[in-house]
XYZ file of C-alpha atoms in Angstrom:
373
model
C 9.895 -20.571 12.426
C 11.294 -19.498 8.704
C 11.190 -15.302 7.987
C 12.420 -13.265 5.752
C 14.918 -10.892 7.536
C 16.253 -7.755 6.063
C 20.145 -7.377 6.350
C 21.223 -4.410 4.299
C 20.409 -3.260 0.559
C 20.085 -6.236 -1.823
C 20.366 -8.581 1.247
C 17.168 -10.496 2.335
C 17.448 -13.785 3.984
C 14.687 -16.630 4.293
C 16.207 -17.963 7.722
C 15.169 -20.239 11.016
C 14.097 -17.413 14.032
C 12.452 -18.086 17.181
C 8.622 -18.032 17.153
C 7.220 -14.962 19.357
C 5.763 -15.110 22.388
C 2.513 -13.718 23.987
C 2.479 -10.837 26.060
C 0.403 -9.088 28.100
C -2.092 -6.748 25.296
C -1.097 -8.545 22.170
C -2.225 -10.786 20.249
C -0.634 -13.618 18.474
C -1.329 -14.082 14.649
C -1.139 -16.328 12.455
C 0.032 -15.506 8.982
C -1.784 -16.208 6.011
C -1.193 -13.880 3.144
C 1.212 -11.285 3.024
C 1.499 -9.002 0.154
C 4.641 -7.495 -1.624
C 4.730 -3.773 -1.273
C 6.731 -1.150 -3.588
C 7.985 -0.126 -0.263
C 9.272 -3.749 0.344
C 11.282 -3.313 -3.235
C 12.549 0.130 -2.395
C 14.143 -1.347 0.353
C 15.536 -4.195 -1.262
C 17.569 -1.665 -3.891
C 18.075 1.396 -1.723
C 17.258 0.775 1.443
C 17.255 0.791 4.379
C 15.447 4.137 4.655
C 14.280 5.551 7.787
C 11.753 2.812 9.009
C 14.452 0.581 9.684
C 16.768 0.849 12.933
C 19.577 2.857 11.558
C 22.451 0.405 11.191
C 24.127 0.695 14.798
C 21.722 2.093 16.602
C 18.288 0.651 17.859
C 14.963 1.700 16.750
C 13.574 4.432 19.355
C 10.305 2.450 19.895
C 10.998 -1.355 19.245
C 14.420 -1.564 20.467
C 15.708 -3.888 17.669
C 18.209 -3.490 15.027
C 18.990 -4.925 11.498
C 18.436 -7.255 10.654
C 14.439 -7.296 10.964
C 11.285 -9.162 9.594
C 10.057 -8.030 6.370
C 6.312 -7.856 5.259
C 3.486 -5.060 6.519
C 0.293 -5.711 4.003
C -0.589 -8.990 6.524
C -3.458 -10.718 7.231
C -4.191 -13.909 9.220
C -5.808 -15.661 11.845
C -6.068 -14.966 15.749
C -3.518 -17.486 17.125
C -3.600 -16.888 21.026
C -4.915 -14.035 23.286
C -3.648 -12.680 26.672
C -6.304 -12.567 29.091
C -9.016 -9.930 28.802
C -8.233 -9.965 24.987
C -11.503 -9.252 22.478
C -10.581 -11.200 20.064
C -11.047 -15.649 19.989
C -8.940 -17.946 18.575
C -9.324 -18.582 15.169
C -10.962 -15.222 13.725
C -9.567 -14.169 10.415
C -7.931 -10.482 11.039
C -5.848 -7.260 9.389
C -3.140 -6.163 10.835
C -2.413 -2.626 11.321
C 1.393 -2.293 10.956
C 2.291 1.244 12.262
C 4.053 1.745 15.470
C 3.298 4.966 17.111
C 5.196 6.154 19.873
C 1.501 7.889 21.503
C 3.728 11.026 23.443
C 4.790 13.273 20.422
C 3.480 16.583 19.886
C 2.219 14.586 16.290
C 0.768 12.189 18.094
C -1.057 13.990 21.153
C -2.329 16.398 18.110
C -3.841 13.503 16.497
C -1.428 13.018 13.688
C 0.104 9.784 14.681
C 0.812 8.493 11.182
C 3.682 12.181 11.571
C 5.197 10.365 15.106
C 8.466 11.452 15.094
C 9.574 7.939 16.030
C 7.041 6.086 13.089
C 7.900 2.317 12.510
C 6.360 -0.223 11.026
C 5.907 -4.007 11.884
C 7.876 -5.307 8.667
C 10.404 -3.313 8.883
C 11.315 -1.938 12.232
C 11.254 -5.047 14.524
C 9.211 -6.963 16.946
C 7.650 -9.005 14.036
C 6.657 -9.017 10.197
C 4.496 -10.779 7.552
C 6.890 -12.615 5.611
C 6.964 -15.041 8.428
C 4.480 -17.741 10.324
C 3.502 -16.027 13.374
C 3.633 -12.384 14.132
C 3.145 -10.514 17.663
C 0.593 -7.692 17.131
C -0.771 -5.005 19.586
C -4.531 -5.772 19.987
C -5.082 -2.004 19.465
C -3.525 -2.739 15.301
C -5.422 -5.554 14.749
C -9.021 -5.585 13.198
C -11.734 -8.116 13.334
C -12.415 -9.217 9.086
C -16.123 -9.522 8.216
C -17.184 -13.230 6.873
C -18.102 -11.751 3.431
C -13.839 -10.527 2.926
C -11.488 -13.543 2.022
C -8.280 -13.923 3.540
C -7.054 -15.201 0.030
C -7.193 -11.071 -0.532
C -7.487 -9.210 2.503
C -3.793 -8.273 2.420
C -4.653 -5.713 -0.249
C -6.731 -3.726 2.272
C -3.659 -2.123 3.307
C -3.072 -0.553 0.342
C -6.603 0.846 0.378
C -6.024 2.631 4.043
C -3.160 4.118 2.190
C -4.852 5.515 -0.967
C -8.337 6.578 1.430
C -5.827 8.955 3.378
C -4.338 10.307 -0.005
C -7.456 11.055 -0.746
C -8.972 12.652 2.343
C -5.629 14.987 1.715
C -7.277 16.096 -1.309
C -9.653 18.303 0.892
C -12.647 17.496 -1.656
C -15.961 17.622 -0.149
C -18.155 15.877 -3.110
C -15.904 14.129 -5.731
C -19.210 13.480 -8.230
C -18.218 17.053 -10.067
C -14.596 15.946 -10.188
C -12.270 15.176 -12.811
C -9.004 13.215 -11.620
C -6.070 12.228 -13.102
C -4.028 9.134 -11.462
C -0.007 8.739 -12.430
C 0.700 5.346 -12.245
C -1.361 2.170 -12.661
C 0.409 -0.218 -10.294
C -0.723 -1.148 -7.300
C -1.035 1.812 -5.360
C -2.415 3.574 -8.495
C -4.872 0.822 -9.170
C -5.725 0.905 -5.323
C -6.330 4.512 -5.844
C -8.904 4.076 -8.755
C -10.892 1.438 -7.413
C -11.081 4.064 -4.413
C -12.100 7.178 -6.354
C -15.291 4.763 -7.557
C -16.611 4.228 -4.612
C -16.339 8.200 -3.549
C -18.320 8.633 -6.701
C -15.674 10.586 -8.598
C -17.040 11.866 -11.804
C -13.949 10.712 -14.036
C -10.986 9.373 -13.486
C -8.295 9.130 -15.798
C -5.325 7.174 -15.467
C -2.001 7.246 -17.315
C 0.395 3.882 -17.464
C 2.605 2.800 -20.065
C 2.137 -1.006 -19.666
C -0.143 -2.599 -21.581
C -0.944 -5.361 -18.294
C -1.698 -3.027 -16.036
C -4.000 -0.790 -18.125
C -5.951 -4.219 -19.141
C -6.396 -4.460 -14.997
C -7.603 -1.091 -15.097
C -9.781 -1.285 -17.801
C -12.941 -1.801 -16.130
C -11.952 0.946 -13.307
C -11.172 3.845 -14.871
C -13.581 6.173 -17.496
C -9.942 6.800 -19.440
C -6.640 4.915 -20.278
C -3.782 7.034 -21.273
C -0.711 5.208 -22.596
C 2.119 8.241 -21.555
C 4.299 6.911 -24.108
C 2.133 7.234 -27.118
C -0.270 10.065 -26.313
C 0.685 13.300 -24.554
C -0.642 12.864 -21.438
C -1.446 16.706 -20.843
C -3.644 17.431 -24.117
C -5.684 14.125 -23.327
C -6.413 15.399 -20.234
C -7.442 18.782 -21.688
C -9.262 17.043 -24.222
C -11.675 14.899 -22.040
C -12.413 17.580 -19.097
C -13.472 20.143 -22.001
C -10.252 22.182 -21.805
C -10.430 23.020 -17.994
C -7.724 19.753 -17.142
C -7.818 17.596 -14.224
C -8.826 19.130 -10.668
C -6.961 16.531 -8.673
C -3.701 14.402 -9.693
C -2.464 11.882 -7.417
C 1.009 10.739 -8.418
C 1.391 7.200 -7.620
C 4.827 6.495 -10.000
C 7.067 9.140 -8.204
C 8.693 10.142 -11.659
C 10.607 13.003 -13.187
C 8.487 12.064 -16.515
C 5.383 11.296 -14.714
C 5.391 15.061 -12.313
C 5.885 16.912 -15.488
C 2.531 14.868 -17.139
C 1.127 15.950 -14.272
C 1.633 19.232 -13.283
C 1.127 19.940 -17.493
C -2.358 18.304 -17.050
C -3.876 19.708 -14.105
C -5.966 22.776 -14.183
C -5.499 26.259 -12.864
C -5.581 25.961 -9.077
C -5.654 22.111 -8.998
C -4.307 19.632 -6.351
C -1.547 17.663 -6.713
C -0.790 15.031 -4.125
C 1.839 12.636 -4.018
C 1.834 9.394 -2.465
C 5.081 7.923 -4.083
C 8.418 7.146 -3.015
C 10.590 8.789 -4.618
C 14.160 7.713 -5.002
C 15.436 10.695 -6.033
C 14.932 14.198 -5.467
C 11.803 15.549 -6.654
C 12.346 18.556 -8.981
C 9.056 20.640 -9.661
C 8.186 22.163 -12.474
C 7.977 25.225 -11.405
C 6.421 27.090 -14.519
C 3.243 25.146 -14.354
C 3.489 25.321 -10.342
C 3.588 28.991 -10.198
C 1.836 30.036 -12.788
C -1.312 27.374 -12.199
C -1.216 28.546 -8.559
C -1.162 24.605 -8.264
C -1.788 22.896 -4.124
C 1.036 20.560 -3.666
C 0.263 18.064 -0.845
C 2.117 14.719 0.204
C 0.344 11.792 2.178
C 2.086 9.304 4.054
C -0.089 6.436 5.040
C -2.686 6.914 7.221
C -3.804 7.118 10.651
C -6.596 5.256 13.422
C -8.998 6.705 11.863
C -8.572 6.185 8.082
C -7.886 2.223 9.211
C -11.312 2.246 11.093
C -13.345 3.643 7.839
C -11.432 1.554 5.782
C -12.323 -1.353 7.713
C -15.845 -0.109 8.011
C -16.064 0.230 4.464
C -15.189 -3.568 3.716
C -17.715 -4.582 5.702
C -20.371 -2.465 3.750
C -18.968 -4.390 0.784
C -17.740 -1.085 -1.095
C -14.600 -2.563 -2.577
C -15.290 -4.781 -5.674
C -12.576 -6.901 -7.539
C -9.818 -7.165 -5.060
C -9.189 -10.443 -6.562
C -8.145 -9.260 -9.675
C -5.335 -7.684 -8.562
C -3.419 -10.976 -7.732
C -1.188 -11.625 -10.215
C 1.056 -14.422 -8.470
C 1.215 -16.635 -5.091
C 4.403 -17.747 -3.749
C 5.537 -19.894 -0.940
C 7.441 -17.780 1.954
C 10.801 -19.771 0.865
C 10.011 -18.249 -2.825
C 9.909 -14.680 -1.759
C 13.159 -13.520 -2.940
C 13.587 -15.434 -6.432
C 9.821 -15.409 -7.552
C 8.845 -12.467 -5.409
C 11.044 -9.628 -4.833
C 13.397 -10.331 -8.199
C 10.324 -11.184 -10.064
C 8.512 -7.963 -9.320
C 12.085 -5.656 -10.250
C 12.606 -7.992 -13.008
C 9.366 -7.877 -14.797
C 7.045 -5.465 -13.199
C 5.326 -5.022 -16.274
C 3.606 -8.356 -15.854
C 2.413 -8.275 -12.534
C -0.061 -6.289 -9.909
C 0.387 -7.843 -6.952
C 2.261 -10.908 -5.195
C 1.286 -12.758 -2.797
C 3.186 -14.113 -0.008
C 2.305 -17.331 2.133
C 3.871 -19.360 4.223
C 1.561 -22.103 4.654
C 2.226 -24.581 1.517
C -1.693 -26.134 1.681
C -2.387 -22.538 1.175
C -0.560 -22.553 -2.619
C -2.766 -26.156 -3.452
C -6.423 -24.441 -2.905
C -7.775 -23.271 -6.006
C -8.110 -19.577 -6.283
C -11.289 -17.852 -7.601
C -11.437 -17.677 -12.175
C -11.183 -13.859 -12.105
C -8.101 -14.346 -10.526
C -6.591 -16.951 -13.272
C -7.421 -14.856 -15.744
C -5.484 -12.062 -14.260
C -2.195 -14.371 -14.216
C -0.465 -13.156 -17.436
């Protein structure tokens, strides 16, 4: 089968490797859409951080090295079982990427998602979207209701990831809350479409591109354009001086952690779900003297996946399809893909990634043409 395998930093190759096999208590899936992650881009300019193997060595729980199979935000249908298997032929799934080692202190605590030997499918072997056919544990793989389309179930991930950020927050009832989201990409808009269906009483999002705060537009109670209005006064200006109670920082930005940390309120939260490639530097005026809550979330664990999941069958997430900005063939993902999205992120959301070609011939739902740009 044709995959895209991760080499080094700036080296992805779409290249022939053998299909998987079943095995006993996994399940073999069928790819369908796969979405381009910021982590996916990361890697591709800095990379390879620790979810890959480190070069030489073989990862602790898969066993493989570089180079691996790329793609994590998968979803697809049920290929082939192994006897005993839930799951028929044919049913249209999510994949769960994380790879937990289950012995840890982390893990026996309940913490997997802080194993001290975390992978990911997509990065740290055995399989990976960007592919036809990937090998799953039954365990990571989760049934999609009839009323979800697989043209944008791949985005769910991305919702399991902002559901945990916001569980970090600690907040009990979000209707008396003010937030303030850094960053409108995809994580950011993940993160607002998130906050509406906890009932948050405003949310407030600062981007500087003109795209993505059109996307956002009909998500969020304010747009702030960071480089035109001061971020911090608006913020101030809308919550009746008090500022923001919560910020989550989705852009992982000198610029953007200094917006925030000027905009939140005495004894706010501040959690970061970005990935920063550089060394975060507070600013430790407003920290200290704000008596500000710093938290970080890294994706999520069983538990956020299964009330995510239950959630999309309850219908709570509205508009996923307008956060589709491109589809591309498998054999595409570099050029119009991964280039595309460093080249001129201003213009998309999210991309993506098939590698069925009758897939790329249906016709794909209005709201999502009109979010092409």
């Amino acid at each position: 089968m044709r995959a895209a395998r991760f080499y080094g930093r700036g080296d992805i190759r779409i290249e022939d490797v053998p299909e998987p096999t079943l095995s006993e208590g996994n399940v073999l899936v069928e790819v369908e859409w796969c979405g381009i992650c910021g982590s996916d881009l990361h890697e591709y300019l800095a990379g390879p951080s620790r979810a890959f193997p480190k070069p030489g060595e073989l990862h602790p729980l898969t066993g493989q090295n570089i180079p691996t199979i790329m793609g994590h935000e998968v979803c697809g249908k049920v290929k082939a079982v192994s006897t005993g298997s839930t799951f028929k032929e044919g049913q249209a799934v999510m994949i769960d990427p994380r790879l937990c080692c289950r012995e840890c202190v982390h893990c026996r605590a309940g913490i997997d998602h802080c194993c001290e030997k975390l992978g990911f499918l997509g990065f740290s072997g055995i399989s990976g979207g960007f592919s036809s056919t990937m090998l799953v544990d039954e365990h990571k793989v989760h049934l999609l209701p009839e009323s979800v389309s697989l043209e944008y179930a791949a985005f769910i991930e991305p919702l399991v990831v902002v559901h945990h950020a916001i569980k970090a927050a600690d907040i009990d009832d979000w209707r008396s809350v003010d937030v303030l989201v850094v960053g409108g990409g995809p994580v950011g808009i993940a993160m607002t479409m998130a906050l509406r269906t906890h009932g948050a009483k405003q949310i407030i999002v600062s981007e500087p591109t003109a795209a993505r705060r059109k996307q956002l537009s009909n998500l969020a109670h304010v747009l702030v354009n960071p480089r035109e209005t001061d971020v911090g006064k608006q913020c101030h200006a809308v919550t009746d001086g008090r500022g923001a109670q919560v910020v989550f920082d989705c852009a992982g930005t000198p610029q953007a952690l200094e917006a925030a940390f000027d905009a939140i309120r005495s004894r706010g939260i501040y959690v970061n779900i970005a990935v920063w490639d550089k060394p975060m530097i507070v600013p430790f005026a407003h920290f200290m003297l704000k008596d500000i809550t710093m938290k970080g979330s890294v994706v999520y664990d069983d538990k956020d996946f299964a009330e995510v999941m239950h959630m999309v069958h309850e219908g709570r997430f509205k508009g996923l399809e307008s956060m589709v900005t491109a589809r591309i063939g498998l054999e595409d993902l570099l050029e119009k893909g991964i280039k595309e999205l460093i080249n001129n992120k201003d213009e998309h959301i999210k991309i993506l990634v098939t590698p069925k070609a009758e897939n790329l011939r249906q016709k794909h739902s209005v709201l999502e043409e009109s979010a092409h740009l």
